[in-house]
């Protein structure tokens, strides 16, 4: 019998995590057992219990190792941070939606979060998961503050209220799209979706002109 190496064990563990993501997204977390995951991964039941004591531990581990959305989209960003914070915010939001639209694994994770999980004690909290897998609350606040400082958006806006609206808007876009991905083309419509959400921040319509000019405030 060939003795398994540490690398083999880590590979099996990751395979179980990836299989769990697929099964949770398909069946729902509550309806999926460790045996279901072992069967789908084509490993023995003993193998899964060797790596994970229970389903909560497996559930928590998959979120613990998941990179934040802001890190996953970093190489898609082209604007120079600080040059135009409104353009920076727009680009991050578009890149985030497009990453979700073309990445099945990210879609499965969001499917679990929005449609396939009932949270209880012992599980990573819904709030923690949202902070990691969604648009960064702190980053959005900082960019909006920079926009105000540069008069790119109305300085009379209540940032706490605006952040609630922005998060609700983009969570709703993704959540509804996941229910029926064929209903619209999220990837190609991401720019116009973002522009229309951000338009409420700028009565002068600067957001709609971002692709044409970065100097709309000066021209207004």
XYZ file of N, CA and C in Angstrom:
660
model
N 0.841 -1.201 0.000
C 0.000 0.000 0.000
C 0.880 1.257 0.000
N 0.598 2.207 -0.894
C 1.386 3.417 -0.990
C 0.993 4.386 0.120
N 1.992 4.840 0.849
C 1.736 5.771 1.944
C 1.477 7.168 1.396
N 0.409 7.798 1.857
C 0.074 9.125 1.372
C 0.978 10.173 2.026
N 1.397 11.138 1.243
C 2.236 12.212 1.741
C 1.377 13.345 2.284
N 2.042 14.309 2.920
C 1.333 15.471 3.435
C 0.688 16.242 2.287
N 1.397 16.286 1.150
C 0.844 16.978 -0.020
C -0.418 16.286 -0.513
N -0.426 14.945 -0.479
C -1.616 14.194 -0.890
C -2.790 14.512 0.028
N -2.494 14.577 1.333
C -3.544 14.859 2.312
C -4.137 16.251 2.098
N -3.272 17.228 1.826
C -3.744 18.591 1.595
C -4.568 18.672 0.315
N -4.161 17.909 -0.683
C -4.896 17.881 -1.945
C -6.288 17.288 -1.733
N -6.355 16.208 -0.948
C -7.656 15.591 -0.651
C -8.533 16.554 0.131
N -7.944 17.253 1.088
C -8.690 18.194 1.913
C -9.281 19.301 1.042
N -8.487 19.835 0.128
C -8.988 20.890 -0.746
C -10.058 20.362 -1.686
N -9.873 19.150 -2.146
C -10.881 18.529 -3.013
C -12.211 18.405 -2.272
N -12.167 18.082 -1.004
C -13.388 17.980 -0.198
C -14.041 19.352 -0.029
N -13.238 20.371 0.153
C -13.782 21.727 0.284
C -14.465 22.159 -1.011
N -13.817 21.908 -2.139
C -14.406 22.291 -3.423
C -15.685 21.508 -3.689
N -15.682 20.239 -3.310
C -16.881 19.420 -3.482
C -17.999 19.919 -2.576
N -17.643 20.331 -1.370
C -18.639 20.859 -0.433
C -19.299 22.113 -0.994
N -18.515 22.979 -1.597
C -19.070 24.201 -2.193
C -20.123 23.837 -3.238
N -19.787 22.897 -4.098
C -20.721 22.468 -5.145
C -21.980 21.858 -4.551
N -21.811 20.981 -3.553
C -22.960 20.302 -2.952
C -23.826 21.258 -2.140
N -23.209 22.152 -1.390
C -23.979 23.133 -0.624
C -24.800 24.026 -1.556
N -24.193 24.443 -2.668
C -24.897 25.311 -3.617
C -26.033 24.574 -4.307
N -25.871 23.282 -4.495
C -26.881 22.475 -5.180
C -27.995 22.030 -4.245
N -27.608 21.471 -3.099
C -28.588 20.871 -2.187
C -29.056 21.809 -1.080
N -28.210 22.783 -0.723
C -28.437 23.569 0.476
C -27.578 23.023 1.599
N -27.090 23.909 2.461
C -26.207 23.471 3.543
C -26.926 22.507 4.474
N -28.144 22.841 4.844
C -28.883 22.005 5.787
C -29.205 20.625 5.257
N -29.348 20.499 3.948
C -29.725 19.219 3.346
C -28.526 18.389 2.896
N -27.328 18.882 3.121
C -26.120 18.173 2.704
C -25.418 17.570 3.913
N -25.104 16.300 3.856
C -24.372 15.639 4.936
C -22.914 15.451 4.530
N -22.083 15.140 5.514
C -20.688 14.833 5.202
C -20.598 13.591 4.320
N -21.507 12.660 4.519
C -21.528 11.472 3.655
C -21.842 11.835 2.209
N -22.750 12.802 2.004
C -23.059 13.270 0.654
C -21.808 13.835 -0.008
N -21.055 14.600 0.753
C -19.842 15.216 0.224
C -18.790 14.156 -0.080
N -18.648 13.191 0.817
C -17.684 12.110 0.594
C -18.037 11.326 -0.666
N -19.318 11.034 -0.834
C -19.754 10.283 -2.022
C -19.484 11.085 -3.300
N -19.817 12.377 -3.264
C -19.621 13.218 -4.439
C -18.138 13.388 -4.768
N -17.307 13.371 -3.734
C -15.867 13.526 -3.923
C -15.185 12.206 -4.256
N -15.971 11.127 -4.187
C -15.446 9.785 -4.482
C -14.327 9.387 -3.520
N -14.560 9.672 -2.235
C -13.629 9.240 -1.194
C -14.424 8.463 -0.143
N -13.722 7.779 0.725
C -14.401 7.028 1.778
C -14.935 7.979 2.842
N -15.888 7.498 3.609
C -16.408 8.318 4.694
C -15.331 8.578 5.739
N -14.473 7.609 5.922
C -13.378 7.784 6.868
C -12.457 8.918 6.461
N -12.280 9.096 5.162
C -11.392 10.152 4.671
C -11.913 11.535 5.037
N -13.209 11.738 4.895
C -13.742 13.070 5.207
C -13.708 13.339 6.707
N -13.952 12.284 7.520
C -13.909 12.479 8.969
C -12.475 12.625 9.474
N -11.525 12.204 8.674
C -10.124 12.415 9.025
C -9.777 13.902 8.943
N -10.387 14.580 7.977
C -10.071 15.993 7.745
C -11.009 16.949 8.481
N -12.254 16.539 8.669
C -13.234 17.448 9.270
C -14.057 16.718 10.329
N -14.127 17.308 11.495
C -14.851 16.696 12.607
C -16.357 16.696 12.364
N -16.845 17.776 11.756
C -18.285 17.889 11.496
C -18.517 18.868 10.349
N -19.770 19.022 9.978
C -20.108 19.872 8.835
C -19.822 21.339 9.128
N -20.033 21.772 10.356
C -19.741 23.160 10.690
C -18.272 23.497 10.464
N -17.408 22.573 10.845
C -15.983 22.819 10.664
C -15.631 22.948 9.181
N -16.219 22.115 8.366
C -15.995 22.179 6.923
C -16.550 23.480 6.356
N -17.752 23.838 6.754
C -18.386 25.080 6.307
C -17.516 26.279 6.670
N -17.052 26.325 7.898
C -16.240 27.454 8.342
C -14.901 27.524 7.620
N -14.321 26.375 7.353
C -13.019 26.346 6.702
C -13.092 26.879 5.278
N -14.153 26.583 4.572
C -14.234 27.053 3.186
C -14.313 28.572 3.126
N -14.942 29.193 4.134
C -15.004 30.653 4.155
C -13.714 31.248 4.697
N -13.078 30.544 5.615
C -11.828 31.033 6.182
C -10.756 31.181 5.110
N -10.699 30.253 4.179
C -9.661 30.282 3.142
C -10.055 31.103 1.922
N -11.301 31.559 1.877
C -11.769 32.304 0.706
C -11.194 33.712 0.684
N -10.510 34.100 -0.402
C -10.006 35.475 -0.499
C -11.158 36.470 -0.580
N -10.908 37.676 -0.122
C -11.908 38.739 -0.229
C -12.095 39.123 -1.689
N -13.295 39.571 -2.040
C -13.591 39.957 -3.420
C -12.629 41.043 -3.899
N -12.303 41.991 -3.015
C -11.401 43.085 -3.430
C -10.042 42.559 -3.871
N -9.593 41.438 -3.289
C -8.312 40.847 -3.692
C -8.445 40.083 -5.006
N -9.577 39.449 -5.204
C -9.793 38.653 -6.419
C -9.874 39.511 -7.677
N -10.329 40.760 -7.527
C -10.501 41.617 -8.702
C -9.335 42.592 -8.894
N -8.348 42.523 -8.034
C -7.279 43.522 -8.050
C -6.579 43.625 -9.403
N -6.324 42.478 -10.025
C -5.593 42.509 -11.301
C -6.461 42.953 -12.469
N -7.740 43.212 -12.218
C -8.639 43.699 -13.263
C -8.731 45.228 -13.275
N -8.180 45.860 -12.277
C -8.318 47.302 -12.122
C -7.216 48.033 -12.877
N -7.595 49.102 -13.538
C -6.623 49.858 -14.336
C -6.444 51.290 -13.851
N -7.426 51.829 -13.143
C -7.324 53.217 -12.701
C -6.315 53.355 -11.569
N -5.675 54.508 -11.508
C -4.686 54.767 -10.475
C -5.401 55.238 -9.213
N -5.252 54.519 -8.084
C -5.942 54.891 -6.844
C -5.660 56.335 -6.442
N -6.715 57.072 -6.153
C -6.568 58.441 -5.700
C -6.675 59.473 -6.801
N -6.503 59.054 -8.044
C -6.561 59.993 -9.164
C -7.978 60.525 -9.333
N -8.926 59.625 -9.390
C -10.341 59.995 -9.440
C -11.104 58.942 -8.643
N -11.417 59.231 -7.383
C -12.059 58.223 -6.528
C -13.415 57.753 -7.031
N -14.120 58.604 -7.770
C -15.409 58.183 -8.316
C -15.206 57.143 -9.416
N -14.210 57.399 -10.267
C -13.868 56.423 -11.294
C -13.372 55.133 -10.646
N -12.598 55.270 -9.578
C -12.069 54.117 -8.855
C -13.206 53.269 -8.296
N -14.189 53.921 -7.681
C -15.338 53.213 -7.133
C -16.108 52.507 -8.234
N -16.347 53.220 -9.318
C -17.088 52.635 -10.445
C -16.379 51.399 -10.987
N -15.074 51.519 -11.169
C -14.319 50.407 -11.739
C -14.348 49.182 -10.826
N -14.227 49.413 -9.525
C -14.266 48.294 -8.577
C -15.621 47.583 -8.608
N -16.693 48.359 -8.679
C -18.031 47.772 -8.698
C -18.279 46.992 -9.993
N -17.871 47.561 -11.115
C -18.032 46.866 -12.397
C -17.202 45.590 -12.404
N -15.942 45.686 -11.973
C -15.061 44.516 -11.949
C -15.611 43.420 -11.048
N -16.193 43.822 -9.912
C -16.769 42.838 -9.000
C -17.935 42.085 -9.617
N -18.845 42.818 -10.249
C -19.994 42.177 -10.888
C -19.547 41.275 -12.034
N -18.586 41.728 -12.805
C -18.125 40.920 -13.934
C -17.368 39.680 -13.472
N -16.636 39.799 -12.389
C -15.942 38.621 -11.845
C -16.961 37.568 -11.422
N -18.011 38.008 -10.747
C -19.067 37.095 -10.316
C -19.734 36.453 -11.533
N -19.984 37.262 -12.557
C -20.707 36.786 -13.741
C -19.962 35.693 -14.490
N -18.630 35.685 -14.422
C -17.875 34.716 -15.218
C -17.158 33.655 -14.379
N -17.366 33.658 -13.067
C -16.667 32.716 -12.211
C -17.651 31.782 -11.507
N -17.797 30.544 -11.973
C -18.766 29.608 -11.393
C -18.556 29.355 -9.903
N -17.310 29.322 -9.466
C -17.043 29.078 -8.040
C -17.586 30.227 -7.187
N -17.364 31.459 -7.644
C -17.878 32.611 -6.912
C -19.401 32.617 -6.921
N -19.981 32.201 -8.018
C -21.439 32.106 -8.090
C -21.965 31.076 -7.096
N -21.269 29.943 -6.982
C -21.691 28.902 -6.040
C -21.628 29.408 -4.605
N -20.573 30.127 -4.277
C -20.435 30.672 -2.925
C -21.550 31.665 -2.622
N -21.869 32.508 -3.578
C -22.943 33.478 -3.380
C -24.310 32.795 -3.344
N -24.444 31.731 -4.100
C -25.680 30.948 -4.053
C -25.889 30.388 -2.648
N -24.820 29.894 -2.059
C -24.885 29.389 -0.686
C -25.305 30.505 0.256
N -24.635 31.647 0.151
C -24.912 32.769 1.051
C -26.343 33.268 0.930
N -26.791 33.496 -0.306
C -28.084 34.142 -0.508
C -29.289 33.193 -0.506
N -29.077 31.951 -0.941
C -30.229 31.086 -1.173
C -30.181 29.710 -0.501
N -29.023 29.281 -0.031
C -28.893 27.881 0.364
C -28.370 27.662 1.780
N -28.558 28.650 2.658
C -28.003 28.474 4.001
C -28.885 29.103 5.073
N -29.090 28.363 6.141
C -29.719 28.884 7.351
C -28.638 28.898 8.426
N -28.297 30.074 8.900
C -27.181 30.204 9.833
C -27.602 29.874 11.268
N -26.675 29.271 12.005
C -26.917 28.976 13.418
C -25.582 29.014 14.154
N -25.642 28.860 15.464
C -24.437 28.920 16.284
C -23.412 27.880 15.839
N -22.159 28.295 15.845
C -21.096 27.392 15.435
C -20.661 27.595 14.008
N -21.463 28.352 13.246
C -21.130 28.641 11.853
C -20.560 30.054 11.748
N -19.676 30.259 10.783
C -19.223 31.611 10.470
C -20.451 32.467 10.201
N -20.502 33.647 10.801
C -21.712 34.458 10.717
C -21.953 34.981 9.304
N -23.207 35.251 9.019
C -23.583 35.797 7.710
C -22.885 37.131 7.472
N -22.767 37.949 8.511
C -22.132 39.254 8.372
C -20.664 39.114 7.984
N -19.953 38.183 8.614
C -18.543 37.959 8.280
C -18.384 37.533 6.824
N -19.273 36.649 6.384
C -19.198 36.166 5.011
C -19.486 37.296 4.030
N -20.492 38.101 4.331
C -20.841 39.216 3.448
C -19.673 40.205 3.322
N -18.988 40.459 4.423
C -17.864 41.377 4.393
C -16.739 40.851 3.509
N -16.576 39.540 3.490
C -15.484 38.948 2.721
C -15.844 38.771 1.255
N -17.031 38.302 0.991
C -17.376 37.909 -0.381
C -18.041 39.031 -1.165
N -18.491 40.066 -0.468
C -19.154 41.166 -1.150
C -18.261 42.379 -1.297
N -18.856 43.496 -1.675
C -18.110 44.738 -1.827
C -17.749 45.283 -0.447
N -16.502 45.650 -0.274
C -15.982 46.084 1.018
C -16.679 47.354 1.512
N -17.300 47.255 2.681
C -17.989 48.391 3.279
C -17.006 49.531 3.546
N -15.861 49.196 4.115
C -14.886 50.217 4.472
C -14.285 50.896 3.241
N -13.989 50.095 2.213
C -13.440 50.662 0.984
C -14.433 51.618 0.330
N -15.690 51.223 0.285
C -16.711 52.078 -0.320
C -16.864 53.378 0.458
N -16.819 53.302 1.782
C -16.931 54.513 2.605
C -15.758 55.460 2.336
N -14.551 54.900 2.302
C -13.366 55.726 2.076
C -13.403 56.400 0.706
N -13.826 55.669 -0.309
C -13.895 56.244 -1.645
C -14.968 57.330 -1.731
N -16.094 57.111 -1.076
C -17.152 58.126 -1.070
C -16.685 59.383 -0.342
N -15.944 59.217 0.746
C -15.408 60.372 1.463
C -14.434 61.154 0.582
N -13.613 60.433 -0.177
C -12.685 61.096 -1.104
C -13.445 61.823 -2.204
N -14.541 61.217 -2.662
C -15.372 61.859 -3.691
C -15.954 63.166 -3.168
N -16.401 63.153 -1.926
C -16.940 64.369 -1.328
C -15.868 65.447 -1.220
N -14.680 65.031 -0.810
C -13.584 65.988 -0.637
C -13.212 66.652 -1.959
N -13.421 65.954 -3.065
C -13.092 66.492 -4.387
C -14.319 67.027 -5.115
N -15.442 67.117 -4.386
C -16.685 67.623 -4.973
C -17.146 66.822 -6.184
N -16.870 65.538 -6.173
C -17.326 64.669 -7.257
C -18.749 64.176 -7.024
N -19.182 64.201 -5.779
C -20.557 63.870 -5.423
C -21.052 64.918 -4.430
N -22.337 64.944 -4.207
C -22.913 65.933 -3.305
C -22.344 65.788 -1.893
N -21.922 66.892 -1.308
C -21.355 66.854 0.043
C -22.447 66.761 1.107
N -23.700 66.869 0.695
C -24.804 66.802 1.648
C -25.309 65.375 1.870
N -24.716 64.417 1.171
C -25.160 63.028 1.298
C -24.875 62.478 2.684
N -25.780 61.683 3.202
C -25.573 60.949 4.454
C -24.909 59.628 4.096
N -23.617 59.491 4.385
C -22.875 58.309 3.953
C -23.437 57.014 4.520
N -23.918 57.049 5.749
C -24.485 55.824 6.336
C -25.690 55.347 5.527
N -26.522 56.289 5.124
C -27.705 55.945 4.336
C -27.287 55.486 2.936
N -26.344 56.203 2.323
C -25.899 55.860 0.977
C -25.273 54.469 0.953
N -24.498 54.126 1.968
C -23.873 52.804 2.014
C -24.924 51.701 2.118
N -25.980 51.956 2.883
C -27.078 50.981 2.979
C -27.716 50.794 1.604
N -27.941 51.890 0.905
C -28.568 51.828 -0.414
C -27.666 51.114 -1.417
N -26.371 51.457 -1.409
C -25.444 50.831 -2.359
C -25.323 49.336 -2.124
N -25.150 48.947 -0.874
C -25.036 47.516 -0.575
C -26.330 46.782 -0.906
N -27.460 47.411 -0.588
C -28.733 46.783 -0.921
C -28.929 46.636 -2.416
N -28.506 47.650 -3.156
C -28.659 47.615 -4.611
C -27.833 46.494 -5.227
N -26.556 46.427 -4.879
C -25.685 45.436 -5.521
C -25.932 44.023 -5.000
N -26.291 43.904 -3.725
C -26.676 42.583 -3.218
C -27.922 42.091 -3.933
N -28.868 43.009 -4.141
C -30.104 42.649 -4.832
C -29.864 42.261 -6.279
N -28.983 42.989 -6.954
C -28.656 42.664 -8.346
C -28.117 41.251 -8.446
N -27.143 40.928 -7.584
C -26.515 39.603 -7.624
C -27.490 38.515 -7.181
N -28.199 38.760 -6.103
C -29.132 37.773 -5.575
C -30.214 37.426 -6.591
N -30.778 38.434 -7.236
C -31.826 38.185 -8.228
C -31.273 37.510 -9.481
N -30.075 37.903 -9.883
C -29.471 37.281 -11.062
C -29.201 35.804 -10.816
N -28.764 35.448 -9.620
C -28.477 34.049 -9.298
C -29.740 33.185 -9.350
N -30.886 33.778 -9.107
C -32.138 33.033 -9.180
C -32.462 32.642 -10.618
N -32.016 33.471 -11.565
C -32.274 33.197 -12.987
C -31.190 33.875 -13.831
N -30.009 33.259 -13.936
C -28.900 33.868 -14.672
C -29.218 34.178 -16.139
N -30.211 33.494 -16.691
C -30.564 33.738 -18.091
C -31.425 34.990 -18.261
N -31.845 35.593 -17.150
C -32.749 36.738 -17.238
C -32.080 37.967 -17.838
N -30.782 38.123 -17.624
C -30.035 39.201 -18.274
C -28.549 38.890 -18.224
N -27.804 39.606 -19.041
C -26.364 39.387 -19.171
C -25.632 40.246 -18.145
N -25.336 39.663 -16.980
C -24.720 40.426 -15.902
C -23.359 40.988 -16.300
N -22.577 40.202 -17.027
C -21.231 40.658 -17.385
C -21.289 41.906 -18.271
N -22.035 41.839 -19.344
C -22.075 42.956 -20.287
C -22.899 44.137 -19.793
N -23.849 43.870 -18.912
C -24.678 44.959 -18.402
C -24.136 45.559 -17.111
N -23.038 45.001 -16.584
C -22.469 45.505 -15.332
C -22.187 47.012 -15.372
N -21.561 47.534 -16.435
C -21.278 48.982 -16.445
C -22.525 49.851 -16.343
N -23.554 49.519 -17.099
C -24.757 50.354 -17.067
C -25.513 50.178 -15.756
N -25.458 48.996 -15.171
C -26.080 48.784 -13.861
C -25.392 49.650 -12.804
N -24.067 49.631 -12.820
C -23.299 50.432 -11.861
C -23.557 51.919 -12.077
N -23.528 52.359 -13.323
C -23.731 53.782 -13.618
C -25.088 54.274 -13.116
N -26.103 53.458 -13.289
C -27.437 53.887 -12.866
C -27.599 53.905 -11.352
N -26.901 53.010 -10.660
C -26.936 53.049 -9.194
C -26.169 54.261 -8.684
N -24.999 54.521 -9.259
C -24.171 55.640 -8.802
C -24.726 57.004 -9.213
N -25.596 57.015 -10.199
C -26.123 58.287 -10.710
C -26.814 59.095 -9.624
N -27.397 58.408 -8.639
C -28.116 59.116 -7.580
C -27.172 59.946 -6.709
N -25.868 59.663 -6.780
C -24.910 60.413 -5.973
C -24.576 61.762 -6.598
N -24.880 61.930 -7.872
C -24.440 63.111 -8.597
C -25.555 63.711 -9.436
N -26.240 64.723 -8.920
C -27.319 65.359 -9.683
C -26.847 65.914 -11.022
N -25.553 66.247 -11.121
C -25.037 66.815 -12.368
C -24.809 65.762 -13.436
N -24.965 64.485 -13.072
C -24.798 63.426 -14.052
C -23.362 63.050 -14.334
N -22.439 63.394 -13.431
C -21.020 63.120 -13.675
C -20.741 61.630 -13.829
N -21.469 60.811 -13.090
C -21.219 59.375 -13.146
C -21.419 58.849 -14.556
N -22.437 59.356 -15.240
C -22.731 58.863 -16.575
C -21.668 59.300 -17.585
N -20.854 60.279 -17.194
C -19.841 60.776 -18.114
C -18.449 60.257 -17.795
N -18.341 59.364 -16.838
C -17.028 58.908 -16.395
C -16.216 58.289 -17.520
N -16.876 57.561 -18.397
C -16.146 56.911 -19.472
C -15.637 57.923 -20.507
N -16.299 59.104 -20.556
C -15.890 60.104 -21.545
C -14.930 61.141 -20.959
N -15.121 61.469 -19.670
C -14.322 62.540 -19.089
C -14.195 62.366 -17.600
N -13.030 62.705 -17.071
C -12.802 62.682 -15.631
C -12.912 64.101 -15.052
N -13.348 65.045 -15.869
C -13.362 66.426 -15.437
C -14.761 67.013 -15.471
N -15.761 66.161 -15.224
C -17.146 66.638 -15.383
C -17.508 67.724 -14.384
N -16.937 67.658 -13.187
C -17.278 68.678 -12.178
C -16.770 70.042 -12.623
N -15.554 70.070 -13.183
C -14.988 71.335 -13.631
C -15.778 71.924 -14.796
N -16.366 71.020 -15.607
C -17.082 71.469 -16.784
C -18.526 71.850 -16.475
N -19.033 71.364 -15.313
C -20.440 71.612 -14.988
C -20.689 73.085 -14.669
